[in-house]
């Protein structure tokens, strides 16, 4: 089942609103038993629709450092390594990467601490420009939107309808729409693995 149904969407919305709800509480709202809710949530996690459960923490209550918005422009070929470097910093609350090789990060550091932290993390990277702004307030309100989710084939990128084919690797699970795409994907994955191993 590649497309998420209305019940999946309702469960996702309930979890976005409060991820601490029990399966029983969710089940009452979507008219399912707790084990059925558990199965659906497990399936959503396996498919990567739910990546993790988290909390919305008011960081200003935990630290004296103000929230700071860091906007960085880098060369397009350097964007992934810059994002990876920033992702490793435990003081980065969130990262946004845009299509034009810009990275925006919300961090909780003072000015001096921020300069040291960022210069260490981004040493060796070419920054075309950067801007630092103090943040007055942060309001985090995640939304699912009005469109539905569909699981797409890792090979042809089309929506999967019916039963999918799954391939497990060390890194993740891939979903494919048919045996032809499975064969193409396996061939490509093997070639890329051999190339990265130097075989």
GROMACS .gro file of N, CA and C in nm, residues 39-148:
model
  330
   39UNK      N    1   0.034  -0.073   1.486
   39UNK     CA    2   0.077  -0.127   1.356
   39UNK      C    3   0.092  -0.018   1.252
   40UNK      N    4  -0.003   0.073   1.248
   40UNK     CA    5   0.004   0.182   1.150
   40UNK      C    6   0.123   0.274   1.177
   41UNK      N    7   0.146   0.307   1.303
   41UNK     CA    8   0.259   0.393   1.337
   41UNK      C    9   0.390   0.323   1.305
   42UNK      N   10   0.398   0.194   1.335
   42UNK     CA   11   0.519   0.117   1.300
   42UNK      C   12   0.544   0.120   1.150
   43UNK      N   13   0.437   0.102   1.072
   43UNK     CA   14   0.450   0.105   0.926
   43UNK      C   15   0.496   0.243   0.878
   44UNK      N   16   0.441   0.349   0.937
   44UNK     CA   17   0.481   0.485   0.898
   44UNK      C   18   0.628   0.510   0.932
   45UNK      N   19   0.674   0.454   1.043
   45UNK     CA   20   0.817   0.467   1.079
   45UNK      C   21   0.904   0.388   0.984
   46UNK      N   22   0.864   0.265   0.953
   46UNK     CA   23   0.942   0.181   0.863
   46UNK      C   24   0.956   0.245   0.725
   47UNK      N   25   0.852   0.312   0.681
   47UNK     CA   26   0.855   0.377   0.549
   47UNK      C   27   0.927   0.511   0.551
   48UNK      N   28   0.964   0.558   0.668
   48UNK     CA   29   1.035   0.684   0.676
   48UNK      C   30   0.945   0.806   0.678
   49UNK      N   31   0.812   0.786   0.682
   49UNK     CA   32   0.720   0.900   0.691
   49UNK      C   33   0.738   0.966   0.827
   50UNK      N   34   0.745   0.885   0.932
   50UNK     CA   35   0.778   0.936   1.066
   50UNK      C   36   0.925   0.907   1.088
   51UNK      N   37   1.006   1.012   1.099
   51UNK     CA   38   1.150   0.993   1.119
   51UNK      C   39   1.185   0.979   1.266
   52UNK      N   40   1.118   1.057   1.350
   52UNK     CA   41   1.146   1.051   1.493
   52UNK      C   42   1.036   1.124   1.567
   53UNK      N   43   1.031   1.102   1.697
   53UNK     CA   44   0.940   1.174   1.785
   53UNK      C   45   1.025   1.273   1.864
   54UNK      N   46   0.975   1.394   1.880
   54UNK     CA   47   1.055   1.496   1.946
   54UNK      C   48   0.964   1.585   2.031
   55UNK      N   49   1.023   1.680   2.098
   55UNK     CA   50   0.947   1.775   2.179
   55UNK      C   51   0.980   1.917   2.135
   56UNK      N   52   0.889   2.007   2.162
   56UNK     CA   53   0.910   2.149   2.134
   56UNK      C   54   0.954   2.214   2.264
   57UNK      N   55   1.083   2.242   2.276
   57UNK     CA   56   1.141   2.295   2.399
   57UNK      C   57   1.161   2.446   2.385
   58UNK      N   58   1.124   2.520   2.487
   58UNK     CA   59   1.153   2.664   2.490
   58UNK      C   60   1.298   2.678   2.536
   59UNK      N   61   1.390   2.686   2.440
   59UNK     CA   62   1.533   2.689   2.472
   59UNK      C   63   1.572   2.811   2.553
   60UNK      N   64   1.496   2.918   2.541
   60UNK     CA   65   1.530   3.039   2.616
   60UNK      C   66   1.519   3.016   2.767
   61UNK      N   67   1.445   2.915   2.807
   61UNK     CA   68   1.431   2.886   2.950
   61UNK      C   69   1.546   2.800   3.000
   62UNK      N   70   1.626   2.746   2.908
   62UNK     CA   71   1.735   2.656   2.946
   62UNK      C   72   1.872   2.720   2.936
   63UNK      N   73   1.883   2.832   2.867
   63UNK     CA   74   2.015   2.891   2.843
   63UNK      C   75   2.005   3.042   2.846
   64UNK      N   76   2.116   3.106   2.877
   64UNK     CA   77   2.119   3.252   2.877
   64UNK      C   78   2.145   3.307   2.737
   65UNK      N   79   2.197   3.224   2.648
   65UNK     CA   80   2.228   3.271   2.513
   65UNK      C   81   2.100   3.297   2.435
   66UNK      N   82   2.100   3.405   2.359
   66UNK     CA   83   1.985   3.438   2.277
   66UNK      C   84   1.981   3.352   2.153
   67UNK      N   85   1.863   3.340   2.097
   67UNK     CA   86   1.850   3.271   1.969
   67UNK      C   87   1.908   3.360   1.860
   68UNK      N   88   1.984   3.301   1.772
   68UNK     CA   89   2.048   3.375   1.663
   68UNK      C   90   2.022   3.303   1.533
   69UNK      N   91   1.990   3.380   1.430
   69UNK     CA   92   1.969   3.324   1.297
   69UNK      C   93   2.095   3.346   1.216
   70UNK      N   94   2.152   3.239   1.165
   70UNK     CA   95   2.274   3.244   1.087
   70UNK      C   96   2.238   3.207   0.943
   71UNK      N   97   2.262   3.299   0.850
   71UNK     CA   98   2.234   3.275   0.709
   71UNK      C   99   2.365   3.272   0.633
   72UNK      N  100   2.390   3.162   0.563
   72UNK     CA  101   2.518   3.141   0.495
   72UNK      C  102   2.493   3.113   0.347
   73UNK      N  103   2.571   3.177   0.261
   73UNK     CA  104   2.569   3.147   0.117
   73UNK      C  105   2.700   3.077   0.085
   74UNK      N  106   2.691   2.959   0.024
   74UNK     CA  107   2.811   2.881  -0.010
   74UNK      C  108   2.809   2.844  -0.157
   75UNK      N  109   2.920   2.789  -0.204
   75UNK     CA  110   2.923   2.737  -0.341
   75UNK      C  111   2.831   2.615  -0.348
   76UNK      N  112   2.759   2.597  -0.458
   76UNK     CA  113   2.667   2.483  -0.468
   76UNK      C  114   2.733   2.348  -0.442
   77UNK      N  115   2.859   2.332  -0.484
   77UNK     CA  116   2.924   2.202  -0.463
   77UNK      C  117   2.971   2.183  -0.319
   78UNK      N  118   2.957   2.285  -0.236
   78UNK     CA  119   3.001   2.278  -0.096
   78UNK      C  120   2.883   2.268   0.001
   79UNK      N  121   2.761   2.277  -0.051
   79UNK     CA  122   2.644   2.287   0.036
   79UNK      C  123   2.626   2.166   0.128
   80UNK      N  124   2.643   2.046   0.075
   80UNK     CA  125   2.621   1.926   0.157
   80UNK      C  126   2.719   1.917   0.273
   81UNK      N  127   2.845   1.947   0.247
   81UNK     CA  128   2.944   1.937   0.355
   81UNK      C  129   2.923   2.047   0.459
   82UNK      N  130   2.877   2.164   0.418
   82UNK     CA  131   2.848   2.271   0.514
   82UNK      C  132   2.729   2.232   0.602
   83UNK      N  133   2.625   2.179   0.540
   83UNK     CA  134   2.508   2.135   0.616
   83UNK      C  135   2.547   2.024   0.714
   84UNK      N  136   2.628   1.929   0.667
   84UNK     CA  137   2.674   1.821   0.756
   84UNK      C  138   2.754   1.875   0.874
   85UNK      N  139   2.841   1.972   0.848
   85UNK     CA  140   2.922   2.031   0.955
   85UNK      C  141   2.834   2.103   1.057
   86UNK      N  142   2.736   2.178   1.009
   86UNK     CA  143   2.647   2.249   1.100
   86UNK      C  144   2.557   2.152   1.177
   87UNK      N  145   2.517   2.045   1.111
   87UNK     CA  146   2.430   1.946   1.175
   87UNK      C  147   2.498   1.883   1.297
   88UNK      N  148   2.629   1.877   1.295
   88UNK     CA  149   2.704   1.817   1.406
   88UNK      C  150   2.709   1.907   1.530
   89UNK      N  151   2.682   2.034   1.514
   89UNK     CA  152   2.688   2.127   1.627
   89UNK      C  153   2.564   2.111   1.715
   90UNK      N  154   2.585   2.080   1.841
   90UNK     CA  155   2.470   2.054   1.928
   90UNK      C  156   2.390   2.179   1.963
   91UNK      N  157   2.441   2.296   1.934
   91UNK     CA  158   2.369   2.420   1.964
   91UNK      C  159   2.281   2.466   1.847
   92UNK      N  160   2.282   2.390   1.736
   92UNK     CA  161   2.198   2.424   1.621
   92UNK      C  162   2.061   2.360   1.642
   93UNK      N  163   1.958   2.443   1.647
   93UNK     CA  164   1.823   2.391   1.670
   93UNK      C  165   1.760   2.342   1.541
   94UNK      N  166   1.776   2.417   1.433
   94UNK     CA  167   1.727   2.366   1.305
   94UNK      C  168   1.809   2.423   1.191
   95UNK      N  169   1.802   2.353   1.078
   95UNK     CA  170   1.873   2.392   0.956
   95UNK      C  171   1.774   2.394   0.841
   96UNK      N  172   1.788   2.493   0.756
   96UNK     CA  173   1.711   2.498   0.633
   96UNK      C  174   1.809   2.515   0.518
   97UNK      N  175   1.798   2.430   0.419
   97UNK     CA  176   1.884   2.436   0.300
   97UNK      C  177   1.795   2.473   0.182
   98UNK      N  178   1.832   2.579   0.110
   98UNK     CA  179   1.753   2.621  -0.005
   98UNK      C  180   1.819   2.575  -0.135
   99UNK      N  181   1.745   2.586  -0.244
   99UNK     CA  182   1.794   2.541  -0.374
   99UNK      C  183   1.907   2.628  -0.428
  100UNK      N  184   1.922   2.750  -0.377
  100UNK     CA  185   2.026   2.839  -0.429
  100UNK      C  186   2.151   2.839  -0.341
  101UNK      N  187   2.177   2.727  -0.274
  101UNK     CA  188   2.299   2.706  -0.194
  101UNK      C  189   2.308   2.801  -0.075
  102UNK      N  190   2.195   2.827  -0.014
  102UNK     CA  191   2.192   2.904   0.111
  102UNK      C  192   2.154   2.809   0.224
  103UNK      N  193   2.211   2.835   0.340
  103UNK     CA  194   2.179   2.758   0.460
  103UNK      C  195   2.140   2.856   0.569
  104UNK      N  196   2.029   2.829   0.633
  104UNK     CA  197   1.985   2.910   0.746
  104UNK      C  198   1.981   2.819   0.868
  105UNK      N  199   2.042   2.864   0.977
  105UNK     CA  200   2.047   2.785   1.099
  105UNK      C  201   2.001   2.871   1.216
  106UNK      N  202   1.919   2.813   1.302
  106UNK     CA  203   1.882   2.877   1.427
  106UNK      C  204   1.972   2.818   1.535
  107UNK      N  205   2.051   2.904   1.599
  107UNK     CA  206   2.146   2.857   1.700
  107UNK      C  207   2.123   2.933   1.831
  108UNK      N  208   2.168   2.874   1.939
  108UNK     CA  209   2.156   2.937   2.071
  108UNK      C  210   2.296   2.959   2.126
  109UNK      N  211   2.358   3.067   2.081
  109UNK     CA  212   2.494   3.102   2.122
  109UNK      C  213   2.507   3.254   2.130
  110UNK      N  214   2.596   3.300   2.214
  110UNK     CA  215   2.626   3.443   2.220
  110UNK      C  216   2.714   3.480   2.101
  111UNK      N  217   2.733   3.608   2.075
  111UNK     CA  218   2.810   3.654   1.959
  111UNK      C  219   2.950   3.597   1.950
  112UNK      N  220   3.028   3.609   2.057
  112UNK     CA  221   3.166   3.559   2.056
  112UNK      C  222   3.168   3.408   2.042
  113UNK      N  223   3.083   3.343   2.119
  113UNK     CA  224   3.074   3.197   2.115
  113UNK      C  225   3.033   3.151   1.975
  114UNK      N  226   2.941   3.224   1.913
  114UNK     CA  227   2.894   3.189   1.779
  114UNK      C  228   3.008   3.196   1.678
  115UNK      N  229   3.085   3.305   1.681
  115UNK     CA  230   3.198   3.319   1.587
  115UNK      C  231   3.295   3.203   1.601
  116UNK      N  232   3.332   3.169   1.724
  116UNK     CA  233   3.427   3.060   1.747
  116UNK      C  234   3.370   2.926   1.701
  117UNK      N  235   3.247   2.901   1.737
  117UNK     CA  236   3.180   2.775   1.706
  117UNK      C  237   3.171   2.754   1.555
  118UNK      N  238   3.123   2.859   1.487
  118UNK     CA  239   3.102   2.849   1.342
  118UNK      C  240   3.235   2.843   1.268
  119UNK      N  241   3.333   2.923   1.310
  119UNK     CA  242   3.461   2.919   1.239
  119UNK      C  243   3.528   2.783   1.255
  120UNK      N  244   3.515   2.721   1.372
  120UNK     CA  245   3.570   2.585   1.390
  120UNK      C  246   3.495   2.484   1.304
  121UNK      N  247   3.363   2.492   1.305
  121UNK     CA  248   3.281   2.394   1.232
  121UNK      C  249   3.298   2.407   1.081
  122UNK      N  250   3.316   2.530   1.033
  122UNK     CA  251   3.320   2.553   0.889
  122UNK      C  252   3.461   2.578   0.837
  123UNK      N  253   3.560   2.545   0.916
  123UNK     CA  254   3.699   2.561   0.873
  123UNK      C  255   3.721   2.480   0.745
  124UNK      N  256   3.782   2.543   0.647
  124UNK     CA  257   3.809   2.476   0.520
  124UNK      C  258   3.698   2.490   0.417
  125UNK      N  259   3.584   2.547   0.456
  125UNK     CA  260   3.474   2.570   0.363
  125UNK      C  261   3.478   2.715   0.315
  126UNK      N  262   3.442   2.735   0.191
  126UNK     CA  263   3.437   2.870   0.137
  126UNK      C  264   3.297   2.926   0.155
  127UNK      N  265   3.285   3.030   0.236
  127UNK     CA  266   3.158   3.098   0.255
  127UNK      C  267   3.155   3.219   0.164
  128UNK      N  268   3.057   3.227   0.076
  128UNK     CA  269   3.046   3.342  -0.014
  128UNK      C  270   2.995   3.463   0.063
  129UNK      N  271   2.906   3.439   0.158
  129UNK     CA  272   2.859   3.546   0.245
  129UNK      C  273   2.789   3.482   0.365
  130UNK      N  274   2.778   3.561   0.471
  130UNK     CA  275   2.699   3.516   0.585
  130UNK      C  276   2.645   3.637   0.658
  131UNK      N  277   2.534   3.615   0.726
  131UNK     CA  278   2.469   3.721   0.800
  131UNK      C  279   2.419   3.663   0.932
  132UNK      N  280   2.433   3.740   1.038
  132UNK     CA  281   2.390   3.697   1.171
  132UNK      C  282   2.284   3.795   1.219
  133UNK      N  283   2.171   3.741   1.266
  133UNK     CA  284   2.063   3.826   1.316
  133UNK      C  285   2.014   3.773   1.450
  134UNK      N  286   1.993   3.864   1.545
  134UNK     CA  287   1.932   3.824   1.671
  134UNK      C  288   1.784   3.797   1.648
  135UNK      N  289   1.734   3.695   1.713
  135UNK     CA  290   1.594   3.654   1.696
  135UNK      C  291   1.513   3.705   1.815
  136UNK      N  292   1.402   3.773   1.785
  136UNK     CA  293   1.317   3.824   1.892
  136UNK      C  294   1.229   3.714   1.950
  137UNK      N  295   1.176   3.627   1.863
  137UNK     CA  296   1.086   3.522   1.910
  137UNK      C  297   1.080   3.410   1.807
  138UNK      N  298   1.064   3.288   1.855
  138UNK     CA  299   1.050   3.172   1.767
  138UNK      C  300   0.917   3.106   1.797
  139UNK      N  301   0.839   3.082   1.694
  139UNK     CA  302   0.712   3.012   1.710
  139UNK      C  303   0.715   2.891   1.619
  140UNK      N  304   0.715   2.773   1.676
  140UNK     CA  305   0.725   2.649   1.600
  140UNK      C  306   0.587   2.587   1.594
  141UNK      N  307   0.533   2.571   1.474
  141UNK     CA  308   0.399   2.519   1.457
  141UNK      C  309   0.395   2.426   1.336
  142UNK      N  310   0.442   2.303   1.350
  142UNK     CA  311   0.449   2.212   1.234
  142UNK      C  312   0.310   2.179   1.180
  143UNK      N  313   0.301   2.171   1.050
  143UNK     CA  314   0.174   2.142   0.983
  143UNK      C  315   0.194   2.032   0.880
  144UNK      N  316   0.092   1.951   0.862
  144UNK     CA  317   0.097   1.850   0.756
  144UNK      C  318   0.056   1.908   0.622
  145UNK      N  319  -0.022   2.015   0.624
  145UNK     CA  320  -0.073   2.070   0.500
  145UNK      C  321  -0.199   1.996   0.458
  146UNK      N  322  -0.252   2.035   0.345
  146UNK     CA  323  -0.378   1.975   0.300
  146UNK      C  324  -0.357   1.864   0.200
  147UNK      N  325  -0.237   1.850   0.148
  147UNK     CA  326  -0.213   1.745   0.050
  147UNK      C  327  -0.179   1.615   0.120
  148UNK      N  328  -0.206   1.505   0.054
  148UNK     CA  329  -0.176   1.375   0.109
  148UNK      C  330  -0.032   1.337   0.083
   0.00000   0.00000   0.00000
